[in-house]
Every structure is written in C-alpha cells, then in structure tokens.
Coordinates of C-alpha atoms in Angstrom, one line a residue:
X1 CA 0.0 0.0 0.0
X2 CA 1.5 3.4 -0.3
X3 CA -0.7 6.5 0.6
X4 CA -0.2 10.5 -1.1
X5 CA 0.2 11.9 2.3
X6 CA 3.0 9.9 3.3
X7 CA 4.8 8.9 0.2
X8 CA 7.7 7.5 2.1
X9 CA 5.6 4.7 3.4
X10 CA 5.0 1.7 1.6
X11 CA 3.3 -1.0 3.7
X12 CA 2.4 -4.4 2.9
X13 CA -1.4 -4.8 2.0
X14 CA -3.7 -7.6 4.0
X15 CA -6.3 -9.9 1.8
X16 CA -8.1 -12.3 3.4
X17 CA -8.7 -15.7 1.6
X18 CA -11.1 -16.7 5.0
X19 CA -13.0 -13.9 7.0
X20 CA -16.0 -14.6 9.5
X21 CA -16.2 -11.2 10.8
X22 CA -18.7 -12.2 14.0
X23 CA -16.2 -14.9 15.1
X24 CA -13.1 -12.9 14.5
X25 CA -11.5 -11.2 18.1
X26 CA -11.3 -7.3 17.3
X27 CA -7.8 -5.3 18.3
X28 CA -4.7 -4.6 17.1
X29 CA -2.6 -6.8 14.4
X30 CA 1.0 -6.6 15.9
X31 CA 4.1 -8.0 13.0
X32 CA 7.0 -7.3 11.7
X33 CA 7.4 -8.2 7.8
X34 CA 10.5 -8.3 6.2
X35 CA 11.3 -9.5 2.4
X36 CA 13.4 -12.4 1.6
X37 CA 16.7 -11.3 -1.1
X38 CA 16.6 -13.3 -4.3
X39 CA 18.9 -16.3 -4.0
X40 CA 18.6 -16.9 -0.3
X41 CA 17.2 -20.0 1.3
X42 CA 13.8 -19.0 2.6
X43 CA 13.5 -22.4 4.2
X44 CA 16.4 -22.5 6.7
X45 CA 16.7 -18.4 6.7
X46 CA 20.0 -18.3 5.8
X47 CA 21.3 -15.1 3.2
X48 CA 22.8 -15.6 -0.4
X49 CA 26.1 -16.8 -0.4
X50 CA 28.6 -16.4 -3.6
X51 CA 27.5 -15.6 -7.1
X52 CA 23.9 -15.8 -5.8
X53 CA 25.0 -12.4 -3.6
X54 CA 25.7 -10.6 -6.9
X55 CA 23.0 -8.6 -8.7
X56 CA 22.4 -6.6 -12.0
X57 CA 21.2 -3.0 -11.4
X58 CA 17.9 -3.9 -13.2
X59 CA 17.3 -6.7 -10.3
X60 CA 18.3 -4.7 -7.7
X61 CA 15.6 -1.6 -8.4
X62 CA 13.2 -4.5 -8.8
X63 CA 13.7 -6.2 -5.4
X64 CA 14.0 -2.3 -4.0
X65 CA 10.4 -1.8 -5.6
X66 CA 9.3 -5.2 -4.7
X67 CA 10.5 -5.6 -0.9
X68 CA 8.9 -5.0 1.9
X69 CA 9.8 -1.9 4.4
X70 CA 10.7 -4.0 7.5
X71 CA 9.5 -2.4 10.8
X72 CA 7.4 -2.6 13.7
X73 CA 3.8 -2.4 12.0
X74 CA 0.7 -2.0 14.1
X75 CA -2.9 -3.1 11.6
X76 CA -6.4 -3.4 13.0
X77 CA -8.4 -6.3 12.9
X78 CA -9.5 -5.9 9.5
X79 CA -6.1 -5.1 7.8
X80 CA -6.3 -1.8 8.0
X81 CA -3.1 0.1 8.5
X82 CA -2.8 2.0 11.9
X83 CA 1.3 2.4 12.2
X84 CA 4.5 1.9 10.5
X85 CA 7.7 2.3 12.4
X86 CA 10.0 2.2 9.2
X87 CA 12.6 4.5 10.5
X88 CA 11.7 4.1 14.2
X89 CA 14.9 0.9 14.0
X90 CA 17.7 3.5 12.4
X91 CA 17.7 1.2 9.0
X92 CA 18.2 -1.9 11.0
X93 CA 15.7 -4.7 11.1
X94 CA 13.2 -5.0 13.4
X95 CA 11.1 -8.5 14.7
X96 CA 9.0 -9.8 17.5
X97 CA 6.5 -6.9 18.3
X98 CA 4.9 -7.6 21.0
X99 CA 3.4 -5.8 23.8
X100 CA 4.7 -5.5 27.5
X101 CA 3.7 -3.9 30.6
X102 CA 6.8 -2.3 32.7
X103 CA 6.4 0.2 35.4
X104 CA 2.5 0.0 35.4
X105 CA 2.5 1.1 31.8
X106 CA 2.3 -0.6 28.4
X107 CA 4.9 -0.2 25.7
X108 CA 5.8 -1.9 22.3
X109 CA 8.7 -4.3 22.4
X110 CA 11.1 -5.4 19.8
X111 CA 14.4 -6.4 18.9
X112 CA 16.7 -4.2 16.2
X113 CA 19.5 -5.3 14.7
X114 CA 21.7 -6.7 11.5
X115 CA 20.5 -9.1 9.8
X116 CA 22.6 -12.2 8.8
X117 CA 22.9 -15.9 9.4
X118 CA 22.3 -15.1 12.8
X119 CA 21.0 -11.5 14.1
X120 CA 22.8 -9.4 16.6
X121 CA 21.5 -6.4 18.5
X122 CA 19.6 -5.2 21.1
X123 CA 15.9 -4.8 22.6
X124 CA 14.1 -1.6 22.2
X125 CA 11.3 -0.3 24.3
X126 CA 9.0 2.1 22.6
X127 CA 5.9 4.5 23.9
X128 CA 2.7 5.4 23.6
X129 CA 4.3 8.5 21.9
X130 CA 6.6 5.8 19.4
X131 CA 9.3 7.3 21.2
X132 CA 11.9 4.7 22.0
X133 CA 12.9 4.9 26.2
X134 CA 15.2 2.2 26.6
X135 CA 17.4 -0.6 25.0
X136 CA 18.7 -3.7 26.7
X137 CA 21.8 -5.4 25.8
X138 CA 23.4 -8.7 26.8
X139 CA 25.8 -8.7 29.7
X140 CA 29.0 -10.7 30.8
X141 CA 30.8 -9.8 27.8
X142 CA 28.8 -11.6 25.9
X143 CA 27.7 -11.5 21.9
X144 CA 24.9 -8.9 21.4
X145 CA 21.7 -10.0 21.8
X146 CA 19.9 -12.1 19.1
X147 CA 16.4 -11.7 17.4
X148 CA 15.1 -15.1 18.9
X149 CA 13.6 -13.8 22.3
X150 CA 13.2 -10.6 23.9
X151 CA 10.4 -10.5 27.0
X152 CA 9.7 -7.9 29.0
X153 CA 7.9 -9.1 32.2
X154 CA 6.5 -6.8 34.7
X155 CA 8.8 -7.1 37.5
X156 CA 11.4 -5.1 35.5
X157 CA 13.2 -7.9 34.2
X158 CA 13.8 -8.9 30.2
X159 CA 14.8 -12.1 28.9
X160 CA 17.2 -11.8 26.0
X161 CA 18.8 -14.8 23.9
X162 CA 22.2 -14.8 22.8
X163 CA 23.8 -17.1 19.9
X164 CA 27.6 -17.5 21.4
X165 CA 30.3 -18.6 19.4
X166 CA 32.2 -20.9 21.4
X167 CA 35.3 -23.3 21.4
X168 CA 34.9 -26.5 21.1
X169 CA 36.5 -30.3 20.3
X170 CA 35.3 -31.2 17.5
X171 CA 38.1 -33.9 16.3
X172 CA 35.2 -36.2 17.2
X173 CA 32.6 -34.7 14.5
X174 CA 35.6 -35.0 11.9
X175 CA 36.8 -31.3 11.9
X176 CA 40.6 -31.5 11.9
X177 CA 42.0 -28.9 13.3
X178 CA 43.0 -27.8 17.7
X179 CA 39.7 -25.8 18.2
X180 CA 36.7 -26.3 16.5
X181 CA 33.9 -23.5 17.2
X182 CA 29.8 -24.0 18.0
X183 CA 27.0 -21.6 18.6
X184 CA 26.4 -22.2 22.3
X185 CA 22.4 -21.1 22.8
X186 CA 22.5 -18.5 26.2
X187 CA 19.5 -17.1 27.5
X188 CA 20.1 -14.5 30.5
X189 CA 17.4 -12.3 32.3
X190 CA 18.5 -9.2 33.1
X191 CA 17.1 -6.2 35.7
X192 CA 16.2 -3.4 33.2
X193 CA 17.6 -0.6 35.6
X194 CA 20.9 -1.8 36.5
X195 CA 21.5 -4.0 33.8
X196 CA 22.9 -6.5 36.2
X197 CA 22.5 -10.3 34.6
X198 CA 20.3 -11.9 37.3
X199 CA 20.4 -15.7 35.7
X200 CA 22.3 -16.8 32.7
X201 CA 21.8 -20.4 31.1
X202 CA 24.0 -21.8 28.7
X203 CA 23.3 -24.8 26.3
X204 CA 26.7 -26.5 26.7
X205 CA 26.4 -26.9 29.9
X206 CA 23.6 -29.4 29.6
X207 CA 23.8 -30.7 26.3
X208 CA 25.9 -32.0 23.7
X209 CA 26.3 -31.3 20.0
X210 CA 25.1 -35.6 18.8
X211 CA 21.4 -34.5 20.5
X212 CA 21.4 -32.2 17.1
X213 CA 19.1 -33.3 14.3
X214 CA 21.2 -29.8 12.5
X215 CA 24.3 -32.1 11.6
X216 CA 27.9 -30.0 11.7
X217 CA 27.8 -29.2 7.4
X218 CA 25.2 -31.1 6.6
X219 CA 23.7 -27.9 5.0
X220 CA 24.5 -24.0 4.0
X221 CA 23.3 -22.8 7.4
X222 CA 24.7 -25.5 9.9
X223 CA 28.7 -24.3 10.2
X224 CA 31.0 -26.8 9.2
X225 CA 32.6 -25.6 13.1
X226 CA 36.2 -24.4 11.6
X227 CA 35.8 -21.0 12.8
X228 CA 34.1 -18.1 14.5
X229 CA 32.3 -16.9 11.4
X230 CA 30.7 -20.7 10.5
X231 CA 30.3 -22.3 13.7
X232 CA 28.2 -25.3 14.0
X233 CA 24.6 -24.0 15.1
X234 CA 23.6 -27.2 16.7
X235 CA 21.2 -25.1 19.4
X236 CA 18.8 -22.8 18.2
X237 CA 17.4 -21.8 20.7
X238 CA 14.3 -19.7 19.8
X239 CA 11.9 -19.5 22.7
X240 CA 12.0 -18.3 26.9
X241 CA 9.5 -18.4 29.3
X242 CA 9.7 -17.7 33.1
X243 CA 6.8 -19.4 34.7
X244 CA 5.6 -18.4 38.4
X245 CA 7.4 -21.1 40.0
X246 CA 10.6 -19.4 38.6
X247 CA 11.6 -22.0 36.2
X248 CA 12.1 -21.5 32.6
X249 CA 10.5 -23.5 29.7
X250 CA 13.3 -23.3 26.9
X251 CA 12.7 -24.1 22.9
X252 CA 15.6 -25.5 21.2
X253 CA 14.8 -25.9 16.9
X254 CA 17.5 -28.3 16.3
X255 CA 17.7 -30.4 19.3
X256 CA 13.6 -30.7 18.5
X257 CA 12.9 -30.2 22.5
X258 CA 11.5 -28.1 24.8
X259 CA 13.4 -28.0 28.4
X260 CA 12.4 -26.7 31.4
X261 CA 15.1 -25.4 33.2
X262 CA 15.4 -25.0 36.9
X263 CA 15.5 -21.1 37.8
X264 CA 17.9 -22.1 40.8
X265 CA 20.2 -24.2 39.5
X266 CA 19.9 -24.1 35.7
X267 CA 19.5 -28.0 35.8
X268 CA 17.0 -29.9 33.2
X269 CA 13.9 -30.9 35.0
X270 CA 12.7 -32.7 31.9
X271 CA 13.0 -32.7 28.5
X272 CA 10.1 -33.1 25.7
X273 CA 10.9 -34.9 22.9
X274 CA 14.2 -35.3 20.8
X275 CA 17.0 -37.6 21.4
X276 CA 16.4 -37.6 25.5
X277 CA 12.7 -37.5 25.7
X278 CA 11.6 -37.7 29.1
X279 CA 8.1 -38.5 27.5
X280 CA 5.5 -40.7 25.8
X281 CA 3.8 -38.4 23.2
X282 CA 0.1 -39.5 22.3
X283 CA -2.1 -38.0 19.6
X284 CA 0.5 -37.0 17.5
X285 CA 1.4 -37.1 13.6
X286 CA 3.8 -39.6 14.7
X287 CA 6.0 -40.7 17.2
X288 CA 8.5 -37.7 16.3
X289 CA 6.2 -35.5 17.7
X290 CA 7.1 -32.2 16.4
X291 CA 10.2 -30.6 15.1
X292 CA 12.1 -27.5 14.6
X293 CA 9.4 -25.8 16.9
X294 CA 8.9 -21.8 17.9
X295 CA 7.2 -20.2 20.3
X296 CA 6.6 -22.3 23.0
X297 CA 4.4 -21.1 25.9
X298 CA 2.7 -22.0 28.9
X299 CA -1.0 -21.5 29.2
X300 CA -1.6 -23.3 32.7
X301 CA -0.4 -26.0 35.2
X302 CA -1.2 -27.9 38.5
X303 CA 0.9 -30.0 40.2
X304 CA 1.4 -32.4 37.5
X305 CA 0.4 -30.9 34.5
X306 CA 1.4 -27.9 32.5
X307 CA -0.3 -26.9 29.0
X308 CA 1.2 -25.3 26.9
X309 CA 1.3 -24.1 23.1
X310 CA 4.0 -24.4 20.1
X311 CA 4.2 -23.3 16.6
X312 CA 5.2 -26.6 14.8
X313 CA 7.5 -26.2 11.9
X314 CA 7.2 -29.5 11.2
X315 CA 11.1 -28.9 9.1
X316 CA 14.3 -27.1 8.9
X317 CA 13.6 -26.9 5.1
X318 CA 15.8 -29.8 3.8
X319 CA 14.2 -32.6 2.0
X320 CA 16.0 -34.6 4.9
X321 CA 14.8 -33.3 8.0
X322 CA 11.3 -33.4 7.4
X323 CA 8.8 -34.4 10.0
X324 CA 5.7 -33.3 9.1
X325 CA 3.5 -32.4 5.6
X326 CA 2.6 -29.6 6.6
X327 CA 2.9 -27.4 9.7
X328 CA 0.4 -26.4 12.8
X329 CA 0.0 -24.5 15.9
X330 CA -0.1 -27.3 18.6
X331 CA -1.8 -27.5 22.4
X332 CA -0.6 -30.2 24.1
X333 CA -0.8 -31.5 27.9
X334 CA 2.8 -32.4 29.5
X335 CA 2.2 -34.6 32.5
X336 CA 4.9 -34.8 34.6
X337 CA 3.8 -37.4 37.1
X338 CA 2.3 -40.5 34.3
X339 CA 5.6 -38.8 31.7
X340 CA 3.0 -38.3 29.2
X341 CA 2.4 -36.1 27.0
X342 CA -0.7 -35.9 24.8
X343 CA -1.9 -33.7 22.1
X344 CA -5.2 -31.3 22.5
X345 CA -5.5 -29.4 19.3
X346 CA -4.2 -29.0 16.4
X347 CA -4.7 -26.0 13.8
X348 CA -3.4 -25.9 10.1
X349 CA -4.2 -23.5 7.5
X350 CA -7.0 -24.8 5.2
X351 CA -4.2 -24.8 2.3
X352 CA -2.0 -26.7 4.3
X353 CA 1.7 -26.1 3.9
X354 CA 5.0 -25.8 5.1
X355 CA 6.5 -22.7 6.6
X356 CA 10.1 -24.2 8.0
X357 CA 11.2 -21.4 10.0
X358 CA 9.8 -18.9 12.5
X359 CA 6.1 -18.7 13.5
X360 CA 4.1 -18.2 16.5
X361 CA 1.1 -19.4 18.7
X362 CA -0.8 -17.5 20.9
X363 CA -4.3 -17.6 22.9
X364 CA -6.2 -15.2 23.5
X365 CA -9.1 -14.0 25.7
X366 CA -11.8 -14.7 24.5
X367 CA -10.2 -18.3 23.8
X368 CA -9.7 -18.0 20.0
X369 CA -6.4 -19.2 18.7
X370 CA -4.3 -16.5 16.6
X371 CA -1.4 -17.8 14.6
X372 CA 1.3 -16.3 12.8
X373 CA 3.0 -18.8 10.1
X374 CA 6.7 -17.7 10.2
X375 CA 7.9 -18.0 6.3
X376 CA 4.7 -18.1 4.9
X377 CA 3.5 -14.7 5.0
X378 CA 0.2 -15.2 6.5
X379 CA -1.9 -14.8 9.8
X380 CA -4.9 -16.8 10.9
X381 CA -7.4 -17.4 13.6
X382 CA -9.5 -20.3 14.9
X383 CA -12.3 -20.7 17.6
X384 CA -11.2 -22.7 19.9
X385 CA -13.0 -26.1 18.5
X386 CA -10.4 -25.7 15.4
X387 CA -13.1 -23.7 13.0
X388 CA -10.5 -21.0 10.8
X389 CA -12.4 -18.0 10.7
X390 CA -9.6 -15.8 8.9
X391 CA -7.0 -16.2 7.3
X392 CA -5.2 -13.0 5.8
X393 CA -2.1 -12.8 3.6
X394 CA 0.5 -9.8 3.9
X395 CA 3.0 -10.8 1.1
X396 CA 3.7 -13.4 -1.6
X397 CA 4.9 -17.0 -1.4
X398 CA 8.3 -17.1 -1.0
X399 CA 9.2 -13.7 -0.8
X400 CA 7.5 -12.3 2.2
X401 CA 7.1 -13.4 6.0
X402 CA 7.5 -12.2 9.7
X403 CA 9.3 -14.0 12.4
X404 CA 5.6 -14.2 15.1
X405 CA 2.5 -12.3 15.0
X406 CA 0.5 -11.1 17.9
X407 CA -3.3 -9.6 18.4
X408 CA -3.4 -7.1 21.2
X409 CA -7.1 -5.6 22.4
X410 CA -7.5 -2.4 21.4
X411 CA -7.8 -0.3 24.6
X412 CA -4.2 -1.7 25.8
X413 CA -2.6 0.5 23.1
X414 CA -3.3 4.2 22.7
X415 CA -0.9 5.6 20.1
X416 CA -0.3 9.4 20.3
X417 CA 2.4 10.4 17.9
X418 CA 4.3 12.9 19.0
X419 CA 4.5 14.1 15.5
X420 CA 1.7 16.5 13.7
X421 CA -1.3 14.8 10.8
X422 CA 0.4 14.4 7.3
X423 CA -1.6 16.0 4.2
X424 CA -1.3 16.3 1.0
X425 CA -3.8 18.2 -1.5
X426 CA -4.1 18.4 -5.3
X427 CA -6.4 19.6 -8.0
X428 CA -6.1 18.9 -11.7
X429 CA -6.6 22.9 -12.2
X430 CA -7.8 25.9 -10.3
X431 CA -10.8 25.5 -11.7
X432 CA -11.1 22.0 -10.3
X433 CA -12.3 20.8 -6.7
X434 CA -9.6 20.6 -4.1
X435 CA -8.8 17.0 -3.2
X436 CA -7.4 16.3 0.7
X437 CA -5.2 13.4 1.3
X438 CA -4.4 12.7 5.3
X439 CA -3.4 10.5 8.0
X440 CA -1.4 10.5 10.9
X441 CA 0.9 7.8 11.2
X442 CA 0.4 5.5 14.8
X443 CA -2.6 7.8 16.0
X444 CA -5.5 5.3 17.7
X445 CA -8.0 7.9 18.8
X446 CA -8.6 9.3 15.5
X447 CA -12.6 9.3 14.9
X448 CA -13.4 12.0 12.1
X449 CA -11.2 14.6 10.0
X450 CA -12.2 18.3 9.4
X451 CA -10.9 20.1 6.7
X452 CA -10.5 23.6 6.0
X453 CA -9.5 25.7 2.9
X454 CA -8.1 28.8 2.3
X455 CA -7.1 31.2 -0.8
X456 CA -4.2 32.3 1.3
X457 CA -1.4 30.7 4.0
X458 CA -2.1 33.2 6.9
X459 CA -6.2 33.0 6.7
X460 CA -7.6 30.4 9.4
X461 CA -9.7 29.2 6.7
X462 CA -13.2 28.0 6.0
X463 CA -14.7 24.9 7.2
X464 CA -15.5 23.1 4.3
X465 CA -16.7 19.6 6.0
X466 CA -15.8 16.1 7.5
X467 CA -14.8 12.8 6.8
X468 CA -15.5 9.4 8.8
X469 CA -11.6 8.1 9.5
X470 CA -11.2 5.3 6.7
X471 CA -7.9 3.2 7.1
X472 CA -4.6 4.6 7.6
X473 CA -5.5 7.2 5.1
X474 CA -8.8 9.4 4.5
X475 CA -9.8 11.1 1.7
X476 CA -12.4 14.3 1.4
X477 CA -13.4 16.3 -2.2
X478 CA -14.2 19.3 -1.7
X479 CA -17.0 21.5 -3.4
X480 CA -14.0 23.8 -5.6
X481 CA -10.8 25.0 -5.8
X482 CA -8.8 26.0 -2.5
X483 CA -5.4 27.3 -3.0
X484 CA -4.5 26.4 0.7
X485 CA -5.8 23.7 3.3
X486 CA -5.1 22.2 6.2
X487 CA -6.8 19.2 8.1
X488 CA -7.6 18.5 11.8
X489 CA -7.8 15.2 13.9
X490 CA -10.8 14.9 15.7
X491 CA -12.0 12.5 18.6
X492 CA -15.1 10.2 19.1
X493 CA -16.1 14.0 21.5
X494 CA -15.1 15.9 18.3
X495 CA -12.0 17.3 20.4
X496 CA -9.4 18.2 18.0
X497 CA -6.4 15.8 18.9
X498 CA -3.8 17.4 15.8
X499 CA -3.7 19.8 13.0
X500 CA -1.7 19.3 10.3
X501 CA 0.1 21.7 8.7
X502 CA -1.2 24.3 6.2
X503 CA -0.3 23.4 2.7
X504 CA -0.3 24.8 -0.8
X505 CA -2.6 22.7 -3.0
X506 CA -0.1 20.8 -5.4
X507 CA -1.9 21.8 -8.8
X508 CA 0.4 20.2 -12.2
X509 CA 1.3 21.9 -15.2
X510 CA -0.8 22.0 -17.8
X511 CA 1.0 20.6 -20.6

C-alpha cells in the first residue's frame, strides 16, 4: 500500500482468503514483515552466499520496488493500517512486536539489529508517543543479543537470547584442526535498571552437539565448526518463558525439544521430545512429535500438569529433515507425574503447507487461537474447536514473512504520535475541486477529520466539511478550488487531537 500523504511509506497490504467477521477477536494486528533477497534460502533463513549475492542493477531496483519496508507495523483487525515504524529501528531490522507492561505502563517491544545468518543487537522499548525509552543489551561480555527472544515481564526484568560462538572439540565430529567452534544457545534475564544479569543459562552446559538433528555441514546454514564466522549451530534456541514457580521453559529448533530449566540451579527438570525425551507423546502425527518448533508457551499448570502451546515447523527446510506435511500451531498436555504427554489441538491453515522457519502461537481472551506462520507470510485465527475464521495474507509466497504475529485488544494501546497529521492536496486545475489526502501515522483515537480551505497561507480558513476516519488514510473532495488547506484530527467528543500543517494545493502543469 503506499498513501499521497506519506509517500515515504510503503506498507504491505492484508487480503483475506477466509473472513468470519462475528467470530473474529477485534484489536490490534501486531508484526513485523521483512522481504526475503533473491537467492537466499527461505527455508532455513539463511542469506545468499557467492555468485547468488551478486545482482544486475535492473534486479536490484526490482527487489527495491518489490520488498517490503521491515519495521514494527501495528494493523487493526480488518487489515487496515494503523502504524509503520519504518525508521523508528535507524535502518536496522526490526522483529517480534509484541506488547509489555513495565512500570505500570504498556509499551511496544522489539528487537533491532543486523540481519545475517544469525541477528545481533539489542531490545528496544518504545511508547505510547513511538518514542523509543530504553534498549537492553546482553551482559558478561557476551555476543549482542539475538532476534530469537526478547520478553519484557512486569517485574522489570527482560529475557534476551544470545547465539555465542564458542570453542569447542570437534576432532570427534571429523573437523581437523585444535579448536573447532559451535554456537552455544545462552538465554540470560536481566534487571532493566541496572543491567545486572540476574540468571544466565548456557546450552553447553547441559547438552551436547550428537542430541542435534542440525548435523555440523550437513547444510549451507549449519557451520562446518572451523571457525568463528561458521560455527556449528547445533542449538537454536528460539523461545523463553519464566513461569511463576521461577523456572524457565526453553525451545531449542535443532535439538527438536522443549526444556524446562530449573530457575535455581539451571538444571533440566525434563526434556520433551528429541534424542532424551523424558516422555511418551500421544495423539501426535507420529512418534516424532514435532520438530524445529517456535514459540513455546505455557498457558496453565497444577501440580502435574502444565499446557502449553507451540508453533510446529514440522522442518528445517531440507528434504532430509522433514517431520511433518505440513505445519500447525499445537496444544498439548505435559504430565509430569504419568511422563505423558498428549496432544489437544491441532490448527493448520486450510491450504495446508510448510512454513520451516519462525512462527508463532498465541491464545487469547476470549479463547480463540491466533497464529502467525513464520515463512509463509500469513496470519490466521480459529475458535477454539479448530473452525478458521480468517485467514489474511500480507506478502507473496516465497518472498515475504515475519518472524511471530501477535493480536493485542484495542484499549491496551493508545498511540499518540508525538509528531503533527500528514496531508497532502491536489487539483487537476484551479478551476477543479480541491482534493485532501491525510493520515497520521500510529494515531489510535482518531474518529473524524475536518478540513478547511483557504485562498491564502495566513487566513484560518473555511470549514469546508468532515470525513468518517477510513484506514490509515482518508480522503475528502471538496466542493472547488482551495489554494491552501489544512486538516484536523478529531476524537469520538469531536476534540481536536492534531492539526496538520497548512499546505499549498499541489496543482500540475498544464502541458
């Protein structure tokens, strides 16, 4: 989509192959789309390498006109547009947007960083103003943070993933040389106000490279281990989640298991599925359960059992590692005193499908299921008996996708921009009507615009009428030719919330 009053903005544009509108949950869309460069490997995530890295002019303007501006995007329910934070992550990339509460206030959370192989940066906390107010980095010397996790919980504390390169002996794995290197998978959770690291896990610790089903160069985005810049990713972790007892349920993709981790000692408690499965799994696909997994959550627990939610990849993207034929957002049942776990739903686009990275799961209120499908650039929702009642698209096949997706109620977010409306207005002639283009770019109270025109820039101008708000930006006609204009915001009380600024009517020459 791209809009006259803020030319700079081009957002991707939601069409919805499935749409029940009395079944779908209203709020706020959160995502962060980003476009895949020609010759990389969609399926494991992994950027071109050699002569696929090398492009003609004439196919770079056309993946510059054809990608997506990646950013923090806010849409309501119904696809329409309500923010774009191109910009806001200083040309960096921005996923996971997600909402937090800190301080007894809400803010949008994501991480920014550099995009490779594997993402380093930081986590950003933004306001209600889309002002950003803090960033949290890693600590004990440690890589920057990476995209996979960053939570905000509302004791003040953030859980940040790191991807660690890390000596190892790999004379065992058939890499001949003193020090071989791995990406160690480190989660740490850290006090926001001192940046003090108050717990720090660390994969090697507690596993071992042979639980990998991600085998040391056994593809272009494994690391044949021989150095720093192509060691062997045989962790992955992707997922953290403090629960109440203080204990952290951990998602690693290529070890195919979820862990939960002591919060004392950083032991295993148990392990769900992969090599060391602590578990029988019932109602599954098959016995391999799931694979290559995201998001993993917990939604309750007792004493014995804990439920909780996964986006199943179902593969890495390799015709080898393939688990499933398609893949699903899972609830499943972990029992911890019968070592049993057993599946409860299951949801799958109606298209079935693959996506074999990224993706997300999450419940909501009013116990629909909303689902984000990681490579595949689409977002859907189910009633809670498995019935899809949407399904919307963002991007195209192949070319298009955003790490999670997330569906906020409305009143938990009330955007006011600390910048002024946008407007743009045009006329074929001046003898033609004066046409008003305007928006204002993360605003969430904006009920009604009233527009003025002017034959001069110092008049106040005349009121020439309203417009009902209508998507991200609203057009109004009006009766004839105004030489100057300017529009105001207006609340559901009719309070003005902005004004934008007074503009010249753009009129072309006549040729």
């Amino acid at each position: 989509m791209t809009f006259y009053s803020r030319p700079d903005l081009t957002a991707p544009k939601f069409e919805f192959s499935v749409w029940k509108e009395d079944l779908v949950t209203p709020g706020y869309m959160l995502l962060t789309p980003y476009s895949v460069p020609p010759g990389s490997n969609l399926a494991a995530g992994s950027v071109p390498e050699g002569d696929s890295a090398c492009y003609t002019m004439g196919e770079i303007l056309e993946l510059l006109e054809s990608s997506i501006q990646n950013a923090p995007y806010i849409y309501d329910y119904k696809g329409n547009l309500i923010y774009s934070g191109y910009g806001s992550s200083g040309g960096q990339y921005a996923h996971d947007l997600k909402l937090a509460e800190y301080k007894g206030k809400y803010y949008l959370t994501f991480f920014q960083g550099i995009a490779t192989t594997i993402n380093r940066g930081h986590g950003i906390l933004m306001d209600e103003t889309y002002t950003i107010v803090d960033t949290v980095q890693s600590g004990l010397g440690r890589t920057a943070t990476d995209v996979h996790e960053f939570t905000v919980l509302p004791n003040g504390t953030a859980i940040t993933t790191i991807f660690q390169p890390t000596p190892y002996d790999l004379t065992a794995y058939g890499v001949d040389q003193p020090v071989g290197w791995v990406l160690q998978g480190i989660f740490q959770e850290i006090d926001m106000e001192t940046g003090e690291v108050l717990f720090e896990w660390n994969s090697l610790d507690h596993t071992t490279p042979n639980e990998s089903y991600n085998g040391l160069a056994s593809n272009s985005g494994a690391g044949d281990g021989t150095s720093v810049y192509t060691a062997w990713d045989y962790f992955h972790m992707n997922s953290v989640e403090k629960d109440h007892y203080g204990n952290y349920l951990v998602s690693s993709r290529y070890l195919c298991t979820v862990f939960y981790i002591s919060g004392q000692d950083g032991s295993i408690i148990w392990r769900l599925n992969g090599k060391e499965n602590d578990f029988q799994m019932e109602g599954f696909y098959d016995d391999f359960a799931f694979a290559f997994q995201h998001d993993v959550r917990i939604h309750s627990r007792n004493e014995t059992t804990m439920v909780i939610s996964m986006f199943n990849d179902g593969s890495d993207g390799y015709d080898t590692n393939m688990t499933s034929p398609y893949s699903s957002g899972m609830i499943m049942a972990v029992d911890t005193s019968t070592k049993v776990c057993t599946m409860l739903k299951e949801y799958h686009l109606p298209q079935y499908g693959v996506s074999t990275s990224q993706g997300s799961v999450q419940l909501l209120k009013d116990s629909n299921v909303f689902i984000g499908w990681g490579a595949q650039p689409f977002v859907s929702e189910y009633t809670e008996d498995g019935d899809c009642v949407m399904v919307g698209q963002f991007g195209l096949n192949g070319s298009a996708m955003s790490y999670r997706a997330f569906k906020i109620p409305s009143e938990s977010w009330v955007g006011q921009p600390q910048s002024t409306p946008a407007l743009w207005t045009y006329a074929n002639s001046t003898t033609a009507p004066t046409v008003f283009y305007t928006s204002w770019n993360g605003a969430t109270e904006i009920a009604r615009w009233r527009f003025y025109g002017s034959m001069n820039s110092t008049g106040r101008g005349i009121v020439l009428g309203t417009a009902e708000k209508t998507g991200f930006e609203t057009t109004f006609t009006a009766n004839r030719f105004w030489g100057w204009g300017y529009a105001e915001a207006l609340d559901v009380t009719g309070a003005v919330l902005g004004t934008s600024p007074i503009l010249q009517t753009y009129v072309p020459s006549q040729m």
